[in-house]
Short mmCIF file of C-alpha atoms and ligand atoms in Angstrom, two decimals:
data_model
loop_
_atom_site.label_atom_id
_atom_site.label_comp_id
_atom_site.label_asym_id
_atom_site.label_seq_id
_atom_site.Cartn_x
_atom_site.Cartn_y
_atom_site.Cartn_z
CA MET H 1 -16.90 16.78 -64.89
CA LEU H 2 -13.44 14.80 -66.45
CA ILE H 3 -11.04 15.96 -68.28
CA VAL H 4 -7.46 13.92 -70.28
CA HIS H 5 -4.24 15.77 -69.68
CA HIS H 6 -3.23 13.75 -73.32
CA LEU H 7 0.32 13.77 -74.55
CA ASN H 8 1.38 13.06 -78.02
CA ASN H 9 2.22 9.37 -79.23
CA SER H 10 2.06 8.07 -75.14
CA ARG H 11 0.40 6.21 -73.09
CA SER H 12 -2.61 8.37 -72.32
CA GLN H 13 -3.94 6.79 -75.62
CA ARG H 14 -5.05 4.01 -73.55
CA VAL H 15 -7.09 6.85 -71.63
CA LEU H 16 -8.80 8.41 -74.28
CA TRP H 17 -10.08 4.78 -75.40
CA MET H 18 -10.97 3.28 -72.21
CA LEU H 19 -13.61 6.48 -71.61
CA GLU H 20 -15.12 5.86 -75.34
CA GLU H 21 -15.79 2.30 -74.58
CA ILE H 22 -17.33 2.86 -71.11
CA GLY H 23 -19.31 6.18 -72.52
CA LEU H 24 -18.52 8.57 -70.20
CA ASP H 25 -18.26 12.68 -70.85
CA TYR H 26 -14.78 14.10 -71.04
CA GLU H 27 -12.61 16.61 -72.57
CA VAL H 28 -9.49 16.43 -74.41
CA ARG H 29 -6.41 18.40 -73.23
CA SER H 30 -3.63 18.31 -74.99
CA TYR H 31 -0.14 19.05 -75.05
CA LYS H 32 3.22 18.48 -77.42
CA ARG H 33 6.59 16.04 -76.53
CA ARG H 34 9.87 17.78 -76.52
CA ALA H 35 12.23 17.81 -79.23
CA ASP H 36 14.11 15.36 -76.49
CA MET H 37 10.39 13.22 -76.21
CA SER H 38 9.57 14.87 -71.90
CA ALA H 39 6.46 16.55 -71.68
CA PRO H 40 6.00 20.23 -71.86
CA GLN H 41 6.50 21.95 -68.00
CA GLU H 42 2.54 22.93 -67.91
CA LEU H 43 2.32 18.74 -66.63
CA LYS H 44 4.95 19.37 -64.00
CA ALA H 45 1.68 22.25 -62.70
CA LEU H 46 -0.99 20.10 -62.83
CA HIS H 47 0.83 17.29 -61.28
CA PRO H 48 4.53 16.90 -59.51
CA LEU H 49 5.63 13.96 -61.82
CA GLY H 50 4.13 16.01 -64.95
CA LYS H 51 3.66 12.92 -67.25
CA SER H 52 1.10 11.15 -68.93
CA PRO H 53 -1.98 10.55 -68.22
CA VAL H 54 -3.10 13.12 -65.70
CA VAL H 55 -7.21 12.89 -65.44
CA GLU H 56 -9.00 15.27 -63.26
CA ASP H 57 -12.24 14.22 -62.29
CA LEU H 58 -13.81 17.77 -61.40
CA ASP H 59 -17.00 16.22 -59.16
CA GLY H 60 -14.92 12.83 -58.14
CA SER H 61 -16.35 11.95 -54.59
CA GLU H 62 -14.01 13.87 -52.90
CA GLY H 63 -14.17 17.12 -54.78
CA ARG H 64 -11.72 17.41 -57.55
CA ILE H 65 -9.30 14.54 -58.42
CA VAL H 66 -5.67 14.54 -59.93
CA LEU H 67 -4.82 10.55 -60.42
CA VAL H 68 -2.35 9.45 -62.78
CA GLU H 69 -0.56 6.24 -63.58
CA THR H 70 -2.94 4.21 -66.57
CA GLY H 71 -3.44 1.61 -64.70
CA ALA H 72 -5.41 3.28 -61.81
CA VAL H 73 -6.89 5.72 -63.99
CA CYS H 74 -8.58 2.50 -65.89
CA GLU H 75 -9.22 0.80 -62.59
CA TYR H 76 -10.98 4.65 -61.37
CA LEU H 77 -13.22 4.79 -64.71
CA ALA H 78 -14.15 1.84 -64.62
CA ASP H 79 -15.95 2.04 -61.24
CA LYS H 80 -17.19 5.58 -61.70
CA ALA H 81 -18.97 3.05 -65.14
CA GLY H 82 -20.37 1.30 -62.85
CA GLY H 83 -18.52 -1.72 -64.06
CA ARG H 84 -17.67 -1.50 -67.31
CA LEU H 85 -14.53 -2.91 -69.06
CA GLY H 86 -13.86 -3.47 -65.02
CA THR H 87 -13.69 -6.60 -62.93
CA PRO H 88 -14.94 -9.75 -64.46
CA SER H 89 -17.82 -11.87 -62.27
CA SER H 90 -15.64 -14.99 -63.32
CA CYS H 91 -12.82 -16.39 -60.80
CA GLY H 92 -10.28 -17.00 -63.27
CA ASP H 93 -10.80 -14.06 -65.51
CA ARG H 94 -10.61 -11.82 -62.45
CA ILE H 95 -7.32 -13.77 -61.76
CA ARG H 96 -6.11 -12.63 -65.49
CA TYR H 97 -7.54 -8.75 -65.21
CA ARG H 98 -6.02 -8.09 -62.33
CA GLN H 99 -2.55 -10.16 -63.25
CA PHE H 100 -2.54 -8.24 -67.25
CA LEU H 101 -4.04 -5.08 -65.89
CA HIS H 102 -0.97 -4.75 -63.21
CA TYR H 103 1.96 -7.19 -66.07
CA ALA H 104 1.24 -3.94 -68.63
CA GLU H 105 3.26 -1.48 -66.36
CA GLY H 106 5.26 -3.72 -64.04
CA SER H 107 6.59 -6.09 -66.75
CA VAL H 108 6.78 -5.36 -70.13
CA MET H 109 7.05 -1.60 -70.17
CA PRO H 110 10.21 -0.99 -68.54
CA VAL H 111 11.44 -4.51 -70.59
CA LEU H 112 10.57 -2.49 -73.97
CA PHE H 113 11.55 0.89 -72.82
CA ALA H 114 15.06 -1.04 -72.24
CA MET H 115 14.99 -1.75 -75.45
CA LEU H 116 13.84 0.80 -77.28
CA VAL H 117 16.58 3.21 -75.49
CA VAL H 118 19.41 0.68 -75.90
CA SER H 119 18.82 0.37 -79.37
CA ARG H 120 19.65 3.85 -80.07
CA VAL H 121 22.82 4.36 -78.67
CA PRO H 122 25.20 5.17 -80.84
CA PHE H 123 27.96 0.95 -81.06
CA LEU H 124 26.89 0.02 -77.60
CA GLY H 125 23.14 -0.48 -79.04
CA LYS H 126 23.80 -2.83 -80.73
CA VAL H 127 25.87 -5.34 -77.90
CA SER H 128 23.02 -4.55 -74.93
CA SER H 129 20.00 -4.69 -77.30
CA LYS H 130 21.56 -8.54 -77.75
CA ARG H 131 21.58 -8.54 -74.16
CA VAL H 132 17.76 -7.03 -73.26
CA ARG H 133 16.05 -9.00 -76.91
CA PRO H 134 16.07 -12.53 -74.82
CA MET H 135 14.58 -11.02 -72.00
CA LEU H 136 11.62 -9.22 -73.97
CA ASP H 137 11.32 -11.99 -76.24
CA VAL H 138 10.36 -14.08 -72.84
CA HIS H 139 7.79 -11.80 -72.24
CA LEU H 140 6.23 -12.00 -76.27
CA ASP H 141 6.30 -15.16 -75.90
CA PHE H 142 3.89 -15.62 -73.15
CA ILE H 143 1.87 -12.65 -74.65
CA GLU H 144 1.35 -14.86 -78.08
CA SER H 145 0.59 -18.14 -75.76
CA GLU H 146 -1.81 -16.20 -73.38
CA LEU H 147 -3.88 -15.22 -76.42
CA SER H 148 -3.37 -18.27 -78.51
CA LEU H 149 -6.30 -19.19 -75.46
CA ARG H 150 -8.60 -16.96 -75.48
CA PRO H 151 -9.92 -13.88 -77.36
CA TRP H 152 -9.02 -11.38 -74.63
CA PHE H 153 -6.53 -10.88 -72.05
CA ALA H 154 -9.04 -11.90 -69.04
CA GLY H 155 -11.51 -14.25 -71.10
CA GLU H 156 -14.28 -13.80 -73.36
CA ASP H 157 -15.21 -10.39 -72.90
CA ILE H 158 -12.67 -7.23 -73.57
CA THR H 159 -11.61 -5.34 -70.20
CA ALA H 160 -9.54 -3.15 -69.45
CA ALA H 161 -6.75 -5.35 -69.10
CA ASP H 162 -6.78 -5.58 -72.57
CA ILE H 163 -6.62 -1.66 -73.02
CA MET H 164 -4.31 -1.22 -70.48
CA MET H 165 -1.71 -4.21 -72.96
CA SER H 166 -2.75 -2.46 -76.11
CA PHE H 167 0.50 0.71 -75.17
CA PRO H 168 3.34 -2.50 -74.91
CA LEU H 169 1.61 -4.25 -77.93
CA GLU H 170 1.38 -1.35 -80.26
CA ALA H 171 5.07 0.12 -79.51
CA ALA H 172 6.46 -3.31 -80.41
CA SER H 173 4.95 -4.47 -83.12
CA THR H 174 5.57 -0.24 -84.77
CA ARG H 175 9.35 -0.79 -84.19
CA GLY H 176 8.99 -4.71 -85.28
CA ILE H 177 10.19 -5.60 -82.54
CA LEU H 178 6.62 -8.02 -82.37
CA GLY H 179 7.55 -10.31 -85.13
CA GLU H 180 6.53 -12.54 -87.57
CA ASN H 181 5.91 -15.63 -86.03
CA ARG H 182 3.17 -14.18 -83.06
CA LYS H 183 -0.15 -14.34 -85.08
CA ALA H 184 -2.66 -15.13 -81.90
CA THR H 185 -1.14 -10.88 -80.69
CA LYS H 186 -1.19 -9.69 -84.31
CA ALA H 187 -4.79 -10.78 -84.45
CA TRP H 188 -5.04 -9.31 -81.10
CA LEU H 189 -3.94 -5.67 -82.59
CA ASP H 190 -6.32 -6.19 -85.20
CA ARG H 191 -9.22 -6.53 -83.70
CA ILE H 192 -8.35 -4.04 -81.31
CA HIS H 193 -8.31 -1.48 -83.32
CA ALA H 194 -10.84 -2.32 -86.18
CA ARG H 195 -13.54 -1.28 -82.69
CA PRO H 196 -15.60 1.86 -83.55
CA SER H 197 -14.70 3.04 -80.05
CA TYR H 198 -10.82 2.47 -80.39
CA GLN H 199 -10.66 5.19 -83.40
CA ARG H 200 -12.99 7.08 -82.18
CA ALA H 201 -10.09 7.56 -79.52
CA LEU H 202 -7.74 8.23 -83.17
CA GLU H 203 -9.92 11.13 -83.50
CA LYS H 204 -10.26 12.75 -79.93
CA GLY H 205 -6.82 12.47 -79.27
CA GLY H 206 -4.89 13.27 -82.94
CA ALA H 207 -1.71 12.40 -84.25
CA TYR H 208 -0.60 8.57 -82.25
CA SER H 209 2.10 6.76 -84.45
CA PHE H 210 1.34 3.16 -82.77
CA ALA H 211 -2.23 3.19 -85.09
CA ARG H 212 -3.51 4.38 -87.84
CA PRO H 213 -6.90 5.62 -88.59
CA ARG H 214 -8.86 3.75 -90.19
CA SER H 215 -9.88 5.37 -92.64
CA ALA H 216 -6.41 6.19 -93.46
CA ALA H 217 -5.38 2.47 -94.59
N1 GSH A 1 3.39 4.33 -65.03
C1 GSH A 1 3.52 5.03 -65.83
C2 GSH A 1 3.60 5.98 -66.80
C3 GSH A 1 4.04 7.61 -67.19
C4 GSH A 1 4.77 7.73 -68.12
O1 GSH A 1 6.26 7.45 -68.45
N2 GSH A 1 4.44 9.38 -69.28
C5 GSH A 1 4.99 8.74 -70.20
C6 GSH A 1 3.74 8.84 -71.42
S1 GSH A 1 3.85 8.17 -72.23
C7 GSH A 1 5.12 10.47 -70.28
O2 GSH A 1 4.52 11.28 -69.77
N3 GSH A 1 6.64 10.41 -70.92
C8 GSH A 1 7.21 11.59 -70.60
C9 GSH A 1 8.25 12.32 -69.85
O3 GSH A 1 8.75 11.62 -68.90
O4 GSH A 1 8.36 13.62 -69.31
C10 GSH A 1 1.80 5.37 -66.41
O5 GSH A 1 1.30 3.86 -66.62
O6 GSH A 1 0.47 6.37 -66.30
#
């Protein structure tokens, strides 16, 4: 039995999408962000970090497993589903798969987070975001160039690397940071949002301000 501890408007939306893609049964337990956007205390009772996602597998190989870190969770789930959406077989795809799986949280999210935080600071925010913006553009240009070469981050097929990249790119797009000219990235966002599995995950997770259900389009 898999339980996803899901925080509204958060990275854990990716885990729901991953599970819908690979077709494993799961239960969602929902948590609501507090006014300052932090996670509620209940998540701390489950894991010392008190962040989301937390995934519990009651039937793990060594009994109950409590796992954090979205990339690790996606890899764990891909293994559990017999490799679905996991490591591709061809060499080039495999290398890109690993790269983007780590790149989402390791490189893009920290810069995006810095941008979103500094841009909210009165007065100083404008100056600081001017310095962070070029750093973010380097990433967004790299992503655009990669997606101009192939439909999915690793290659011809969707993988967990696409799931990982969804949150930073949705956040960038929704906050108006993506820019008008990054057409391949926009087309990729449209492609992921059109997937029935993505739409099912939206229904399971409840309100998510970074993508709209197709029924509301
Ligand atoms: N790198 C971690 C980041 C986890 C994380 O920061 N989660 C955010 C949700 S987007 C959170 O729980 N924030 C609430 C808080 O920090 O109190 C992952 O990908 O799982």
